[in-house]
Coordinates of C-alpha atoms in Angstrom, one line a residue:
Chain A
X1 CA 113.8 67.6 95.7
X2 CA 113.7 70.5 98.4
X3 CA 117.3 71.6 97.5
X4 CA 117.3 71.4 94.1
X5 CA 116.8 74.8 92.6
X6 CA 117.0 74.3 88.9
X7 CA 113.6 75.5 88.5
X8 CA 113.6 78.5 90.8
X9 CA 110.1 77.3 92.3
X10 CA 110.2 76.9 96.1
X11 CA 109.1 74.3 97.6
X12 CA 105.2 76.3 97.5
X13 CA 105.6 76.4 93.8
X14 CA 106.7 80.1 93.5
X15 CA 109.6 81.1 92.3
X16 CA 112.3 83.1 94.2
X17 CA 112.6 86.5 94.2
X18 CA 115.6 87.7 93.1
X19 CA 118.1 89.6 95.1
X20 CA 117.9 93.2 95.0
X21 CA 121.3 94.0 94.0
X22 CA 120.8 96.6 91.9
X23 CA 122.0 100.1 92.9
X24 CA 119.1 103.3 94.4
X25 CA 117.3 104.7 92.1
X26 CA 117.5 108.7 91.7
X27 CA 113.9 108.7 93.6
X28 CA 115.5 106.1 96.1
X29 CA 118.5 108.0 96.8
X30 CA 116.2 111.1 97.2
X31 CA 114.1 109.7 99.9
X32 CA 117.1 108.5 102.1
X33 CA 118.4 112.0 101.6
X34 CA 115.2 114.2 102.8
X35 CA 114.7 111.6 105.7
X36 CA 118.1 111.8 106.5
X37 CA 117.7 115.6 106.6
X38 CA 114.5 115.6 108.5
X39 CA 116.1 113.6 111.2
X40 CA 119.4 115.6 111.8
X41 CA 117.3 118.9 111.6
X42 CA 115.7 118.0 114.4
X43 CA 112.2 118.2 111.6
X44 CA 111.3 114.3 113.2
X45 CA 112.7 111.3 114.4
X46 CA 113.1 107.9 113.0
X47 CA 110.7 106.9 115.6
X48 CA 107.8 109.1 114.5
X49 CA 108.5 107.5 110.6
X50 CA 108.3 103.9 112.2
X51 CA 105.1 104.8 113.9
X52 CA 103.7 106.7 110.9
X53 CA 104.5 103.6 108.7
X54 CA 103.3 101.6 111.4
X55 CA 99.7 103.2 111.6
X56 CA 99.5 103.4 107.9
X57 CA 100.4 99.2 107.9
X58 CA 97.5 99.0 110.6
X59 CA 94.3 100.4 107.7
X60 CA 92.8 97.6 106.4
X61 CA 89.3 97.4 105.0
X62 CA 88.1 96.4 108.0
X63 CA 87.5 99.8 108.5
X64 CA 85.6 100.6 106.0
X65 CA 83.2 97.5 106.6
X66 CA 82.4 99.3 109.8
X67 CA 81.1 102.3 108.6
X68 CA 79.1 100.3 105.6
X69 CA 77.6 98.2 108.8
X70 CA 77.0 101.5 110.4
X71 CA 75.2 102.7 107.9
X72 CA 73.3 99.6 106.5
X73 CA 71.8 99.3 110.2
X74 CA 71.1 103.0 111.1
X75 CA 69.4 105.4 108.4
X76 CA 70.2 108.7 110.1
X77 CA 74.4 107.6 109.6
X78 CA 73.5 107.0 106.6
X79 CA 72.0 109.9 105.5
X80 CA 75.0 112.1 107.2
X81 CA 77.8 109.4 105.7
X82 CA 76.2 110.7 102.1
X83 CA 76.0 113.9 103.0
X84 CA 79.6 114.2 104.5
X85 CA 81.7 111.0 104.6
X86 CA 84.5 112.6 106.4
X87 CA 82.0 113.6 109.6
X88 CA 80.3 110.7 109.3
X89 CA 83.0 108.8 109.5
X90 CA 84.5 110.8 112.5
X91 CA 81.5 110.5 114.4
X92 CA 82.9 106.2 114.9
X93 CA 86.5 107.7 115.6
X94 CA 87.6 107.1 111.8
X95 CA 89.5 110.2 110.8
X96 CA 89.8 110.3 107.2
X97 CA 92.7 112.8 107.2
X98 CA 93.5 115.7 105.3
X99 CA 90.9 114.7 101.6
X100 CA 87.6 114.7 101.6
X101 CA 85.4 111.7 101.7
X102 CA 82.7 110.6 99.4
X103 CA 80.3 107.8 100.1
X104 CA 78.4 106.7 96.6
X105 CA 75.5 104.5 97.1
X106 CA 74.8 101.8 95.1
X107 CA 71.4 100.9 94.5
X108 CA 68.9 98.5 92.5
X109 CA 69.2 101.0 89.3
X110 CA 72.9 102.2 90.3
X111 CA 76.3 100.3 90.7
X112 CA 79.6 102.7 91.5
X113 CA 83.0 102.1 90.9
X114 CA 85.7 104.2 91.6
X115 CA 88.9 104.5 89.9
X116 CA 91.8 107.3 89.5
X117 CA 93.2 107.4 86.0
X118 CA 95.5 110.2 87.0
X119 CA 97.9 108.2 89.3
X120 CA 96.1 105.3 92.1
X121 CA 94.3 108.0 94.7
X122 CA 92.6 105.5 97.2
X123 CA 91.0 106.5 100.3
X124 CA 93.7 104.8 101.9
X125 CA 92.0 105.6 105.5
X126 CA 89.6 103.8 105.2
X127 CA 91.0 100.6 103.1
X128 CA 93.9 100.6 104.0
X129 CA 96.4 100.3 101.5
X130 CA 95.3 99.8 97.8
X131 CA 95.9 96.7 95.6
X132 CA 98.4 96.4 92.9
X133 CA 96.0 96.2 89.8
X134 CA 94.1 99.9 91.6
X135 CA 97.5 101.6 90.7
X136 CA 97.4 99.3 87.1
X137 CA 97.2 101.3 83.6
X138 CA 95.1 98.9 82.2
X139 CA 92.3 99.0 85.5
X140 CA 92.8 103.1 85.3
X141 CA 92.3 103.3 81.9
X142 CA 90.0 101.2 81.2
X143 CA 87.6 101.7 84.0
X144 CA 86.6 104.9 82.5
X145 CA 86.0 103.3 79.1
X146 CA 84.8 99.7 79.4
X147 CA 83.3 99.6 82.8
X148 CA 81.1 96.6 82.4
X149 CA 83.7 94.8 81.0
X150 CA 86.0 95.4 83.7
X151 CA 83.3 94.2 86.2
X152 CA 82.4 91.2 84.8
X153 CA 85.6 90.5 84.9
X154 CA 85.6 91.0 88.4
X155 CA 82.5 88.6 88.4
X156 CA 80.2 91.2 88.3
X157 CA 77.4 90.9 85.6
X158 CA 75.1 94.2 85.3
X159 CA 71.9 94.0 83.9
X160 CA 71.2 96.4 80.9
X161 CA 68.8 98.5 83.1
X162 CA 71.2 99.3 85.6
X163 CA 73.2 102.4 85.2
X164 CA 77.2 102.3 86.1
X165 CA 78.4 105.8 87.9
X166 CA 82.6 105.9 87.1
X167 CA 84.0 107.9 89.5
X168 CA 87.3 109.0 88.6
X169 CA 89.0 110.6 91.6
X170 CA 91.3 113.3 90.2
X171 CA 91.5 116.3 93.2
X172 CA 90.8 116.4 96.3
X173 CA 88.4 114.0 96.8
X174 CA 88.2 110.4 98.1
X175 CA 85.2 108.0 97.4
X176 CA 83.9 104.6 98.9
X177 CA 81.0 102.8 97.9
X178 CA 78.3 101.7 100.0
X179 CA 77.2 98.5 98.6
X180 CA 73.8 97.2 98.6
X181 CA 73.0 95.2 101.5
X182 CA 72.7 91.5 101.3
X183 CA 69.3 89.6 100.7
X184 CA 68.1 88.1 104.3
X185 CA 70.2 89.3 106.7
X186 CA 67.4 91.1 108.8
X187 CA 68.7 89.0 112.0
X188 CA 72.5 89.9 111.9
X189 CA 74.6 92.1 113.7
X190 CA 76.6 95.3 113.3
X191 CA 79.6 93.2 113.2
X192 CA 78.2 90.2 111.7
X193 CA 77.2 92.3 108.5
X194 CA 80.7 93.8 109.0
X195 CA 82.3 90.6 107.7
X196 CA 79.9 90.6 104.8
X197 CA 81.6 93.7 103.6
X198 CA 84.6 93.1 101.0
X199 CA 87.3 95.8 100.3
X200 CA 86.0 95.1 96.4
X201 CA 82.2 95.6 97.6
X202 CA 83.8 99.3 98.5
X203 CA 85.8 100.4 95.4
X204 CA 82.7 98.9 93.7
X205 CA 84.8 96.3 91.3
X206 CA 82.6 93.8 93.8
X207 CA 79.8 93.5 95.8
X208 CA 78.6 92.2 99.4
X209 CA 78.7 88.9 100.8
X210 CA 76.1 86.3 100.9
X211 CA 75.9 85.7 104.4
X212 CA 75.3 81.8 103.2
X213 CA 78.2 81.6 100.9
Chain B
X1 CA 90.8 132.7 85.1
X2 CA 88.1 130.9 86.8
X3 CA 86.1 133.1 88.3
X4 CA 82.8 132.3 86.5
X5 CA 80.6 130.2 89.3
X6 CA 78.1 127.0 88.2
X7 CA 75.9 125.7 90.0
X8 CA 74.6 122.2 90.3
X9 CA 73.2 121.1 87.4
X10 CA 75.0 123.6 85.5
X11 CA 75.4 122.9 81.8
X12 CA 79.8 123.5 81.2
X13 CA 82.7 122.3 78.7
X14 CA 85.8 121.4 79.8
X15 CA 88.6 123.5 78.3
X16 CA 90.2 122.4 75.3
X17 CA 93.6 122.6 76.4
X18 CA 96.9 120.3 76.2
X19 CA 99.4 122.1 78.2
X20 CA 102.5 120.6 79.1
X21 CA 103.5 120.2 82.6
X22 CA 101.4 118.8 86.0
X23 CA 97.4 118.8 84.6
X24 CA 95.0 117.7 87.1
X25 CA 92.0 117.7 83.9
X26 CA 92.3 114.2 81.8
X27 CA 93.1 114.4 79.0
X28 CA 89.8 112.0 78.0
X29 CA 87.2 114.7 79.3
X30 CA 89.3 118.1 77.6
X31 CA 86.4 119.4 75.3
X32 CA 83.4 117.4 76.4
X33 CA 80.3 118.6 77.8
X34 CA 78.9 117.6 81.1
X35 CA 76.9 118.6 83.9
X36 CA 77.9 120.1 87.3
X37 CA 77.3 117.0 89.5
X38 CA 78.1 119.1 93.0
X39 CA 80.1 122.0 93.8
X40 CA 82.5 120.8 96.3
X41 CA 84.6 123.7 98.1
X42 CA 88.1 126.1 96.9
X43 CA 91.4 124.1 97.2
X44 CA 94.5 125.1 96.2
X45 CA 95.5 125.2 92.6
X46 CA 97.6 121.8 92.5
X47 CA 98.7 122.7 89.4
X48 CA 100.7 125.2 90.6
X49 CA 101.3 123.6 94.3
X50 CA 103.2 120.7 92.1
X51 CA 105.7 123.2 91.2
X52 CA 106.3 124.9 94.4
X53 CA 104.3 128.2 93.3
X54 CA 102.2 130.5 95.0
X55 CA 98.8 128.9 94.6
X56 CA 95.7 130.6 94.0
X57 CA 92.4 128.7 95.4
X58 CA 90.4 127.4 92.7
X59 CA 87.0 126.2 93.1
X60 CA 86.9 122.4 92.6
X61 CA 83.4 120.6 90.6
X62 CA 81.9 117.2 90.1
X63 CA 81.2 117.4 86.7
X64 CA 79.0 114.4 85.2
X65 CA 79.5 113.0 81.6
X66 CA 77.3 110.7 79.6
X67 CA 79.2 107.7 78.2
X68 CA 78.2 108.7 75.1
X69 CA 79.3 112.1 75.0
X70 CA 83.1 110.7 76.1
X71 CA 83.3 107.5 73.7
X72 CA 80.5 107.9 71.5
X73 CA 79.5 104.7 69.3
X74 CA 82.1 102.7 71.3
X75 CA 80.2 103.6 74.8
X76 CA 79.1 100.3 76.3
X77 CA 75.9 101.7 77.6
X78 CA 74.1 105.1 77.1
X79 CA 72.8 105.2 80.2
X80 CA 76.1 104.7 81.8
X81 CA 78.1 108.3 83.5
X82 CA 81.2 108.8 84.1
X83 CA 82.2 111.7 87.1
X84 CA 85.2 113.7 87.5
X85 CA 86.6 116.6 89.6
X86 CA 87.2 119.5 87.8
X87 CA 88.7 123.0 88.6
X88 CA 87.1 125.7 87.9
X89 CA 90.0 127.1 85.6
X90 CA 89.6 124.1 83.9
X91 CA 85.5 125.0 82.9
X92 CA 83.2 126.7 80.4
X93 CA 79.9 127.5 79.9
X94 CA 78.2 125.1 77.3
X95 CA 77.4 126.6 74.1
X96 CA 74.0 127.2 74.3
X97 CA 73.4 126.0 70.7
X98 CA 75.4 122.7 71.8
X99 CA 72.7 119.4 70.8
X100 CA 72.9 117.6 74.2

């Protein structure tokens, strides 16, 4: 029955969120304060935040994919994207902002996987926004400690021989993960391998597509 | 504090410190040995930037740790590493007579 709400499931099957009734937060409060502030100080404008938070909305892995494509196809960018991911990364009109980049590659004897146990630093430029479980206790801590274990949760099964690199991003620096290219995809394009290239593959919890799956 | 410089490849310790307050060292890594993995470039001390001080630049490391030096018995692979940036306030020299 669509109207019937006795079990607080929508009609998809999850349940409703409850109104947010409660009063600010201190932090809350805070924020509206500053911004409010900022705007009658003549510091910025409520249309510079909406466009900030606009730009910051438009990141999306997609991003990244491009420079893993980049450098997949074209050894020279990939030499300068390990070398300097922020320049690198420039050079296809990515700017990378204010942190420094650092591209890990994995290989046959090396996976990477990135984590920050401090608080959820993500190199948000390039991803775009990170997932819920990044900015977990339980994936910052235990990344660190039990990194196999976390992967193959993640569906990723390491053989003995292979060495895991954790990278925990605590300062300044951000870090992305060039994945191993796909088996038989000599014939595709830039963009084709593009789409091969999951935002997992790049904080190294996952790896490339299959171009056949 | 600080001033010392390592080199890549460098053997150091990480400082056996628990202060209170903004710590940019985990807490997992205070007193291990490692290796300098890269020396990345001076940033600000954000230990000091978080509380609105006058911050003296600090030159920031990669420093590289075996799994077993971290967790020892409970590491899930020796071969495995585990990478953090360090400040250089935050680093030792290695005890020469430390058994790596």
């Amino acid at each position: 029955m669509p109207h019937d709400h006795h079990d607080h499931l929508s009609p998809s099957g999850h349940p409703y969120r409850a109104d947010d009734d409660t009063p600010l937060s201190y932090w809350q409060t805070m924020e509206i304060a500053v911004r409010e502030l900022l705007v009658e100080k003549n510091v910025t404008t409520p249309e510079e935040i909406n466009a900030q938070i606009d730009k910051m909305d438009a990141r999306s892995p997609a991003i990244g994919a491009a420079v893993v494509a980049r450098a997949w196809v074209d050894p020279d960018f990939k030499q300068r994207l390990l070398k300097d991911g922020s320049a690198a990364s420039l050079e296809m009109g990515f700017d990378v902002g204010p942190m420094h980049l650092i591209a890990v590659e994995n290989t046959q004897d090396t996976h990477n996987i990135i984590v920050c146990t401090l608080c959820s630093c993500y190199p948000r430029n390039l991803l775009g926004l990170p997932p819920d479980w990044y900015k977990s206790r339980a994936y910052r801590s235990r990344t660190v400690k039990e990194p196999r274990k976390v992967l193959s949760e993640f569906g990723v099964t390491l053989g003995e021989n292979v060495t895991v690199r954790v990278h925990d991003s605590t300062a300044d620096m951000r870090y992305v993960v060039l994945p191993a290219r796909p088996k038989d995809t000599d014939g595709l394009s830039e963009a084709e391998l593009a789409s091969l290239v999951t935002r997992d593959s790049m904080i190294g919890t996952g790896v490339a597509r299959n171009p056949s799956t | 504090m600080g001033s010392g410089l390592f080199a890549a490849g460098a053997p150091v310790r990480i400082r056996k410190l628990m202060p209170p307050g903004h710590v940019r060292a985990p807490a997992y890594i205070r007193g291990k040995h490692g290796t300098v993995e890269r020396v990345i470039a001076p940033f600000k001390n954000p230990e000091q930037l978080a509380y609105g001080l006058p911050a003296a630049e600090q030159m920031l490391y990669r420093v590289r740790f075996s799994a077993t030096e971290l967790w020892g018995d409970q590491a899930e692979n020796p071969r495995d590493f585990i990478e953090a940036e360090v400040y250089a306030h935050w680093i030792e020299p290695q005890d020469p007579t430390h058994a790596t």
